[in-house]
């Protein structure tokens, strides 16, 4: 059985005091959860203090992006070594906001994925189609390109996570139906079988991202190929995020 992963992507939100306040509250609310992985991805400025606050807890630390080189003249960038140094174990790569606002290409994202894995960070490779691509019936073409290009050159032994985030459902309040999401997740698992083999494909966690809320988490996470969630807005409040973490427990 794949272990569930519920990840919170805070995006460009929370000062250090706000971040600490959020994780302190979250720690209390999820302290009894030990059958799934819980991950928070604060902005770079809060990584170190949040990491210190999470030591010894059941919550993992991740980053929202990184550059693929270890060090050097790359103004404004953060390296995998720096992320490891502050206690991060995961890194989100290729998020649709990086692709569409900052123009990140499949090739650049692939370099980051390879570098993260090489440095012992688990990359969370984000893939997903725009609304017009879905309407043109191109969902599978787009997702296949992003998965194949993003994982190019990655060894079978490398740990990685895929997050499917239909771009039209991010921050719009629209959500893919559980059935729509499951269809794409199943397609991605099939691709992983082709790229690696069926054993590897069975082990890789595929998360759903795109307006995940306490109200829809259960119906999405009960789907057979959905192994967790990449949560945006709802991860900025401890109460709503903890409800998603505990989606299958009656309060």
Tab-separated table of N, CA and C in Angstrom, residues 66-67 72-79:
chain	number	residue	atom	x	y	z
A	66	UNK	N	13.817	25.255	-6.302
A	66	UNK	CA	15.268	25.343	-6.092
A	66	UNK	C	15.940	25.452	-7.452
A	67	UNK	N	17.226	25.807	-7.446
A	67	UNK	CA	18.006	25.796	-8.681
A	67	UNK	C	18.793	24.492	-8.716
A	72	UNK	N	27.192	29.128	-6.560
A	72	UNK	CA	27.777	29.928	-7.639
A	72	UNK	C	27.036	31.212	-7.918
A	73	UNK	N	27.332	31.776	-9.089
A	73	UNK	CA	26.815	33.096	-9.457
A	73	UNK	C	25.411	32.977	-10.059
A	74	UNK	N	24.454	32.677	-9.198
A	74	UNK	CA	23.059	32.537	-9.639
A	74	UNK	C	22.199	33.394	-8.717
A	75	UNK	N	22.283	34.703	-8.913
A	75	UNK	CA	21.640	35.672	-8.022
A	75	UNK	C	20.163	35.337	-7.817
A	76	UNK	N	19.766	35.316	-6.546
A	76	UNK	CA	18.355	35.095	-6.224
A	76	UNK	C	17.941	33.639	-6.153
A	77	UNK	N	18.884	32.709	-6.379
A	77	UNK	CA	18.514	31.286	-6.382
A	77	UNK	C	18.928	30.579	-5.089
A	78	UNK	N	18.350	29.408	-4.882
A	78	UNK	CA	18.613	28.587	-3.689
A	78	UNK	C	19.020	27.198	-4.176
A	79	UNK	N	20.053	26.623	-3.577
A	79	UNK	CA	20.560	25.333	-4.062
A	79	UNK	C	20.023	24.164	-3.235
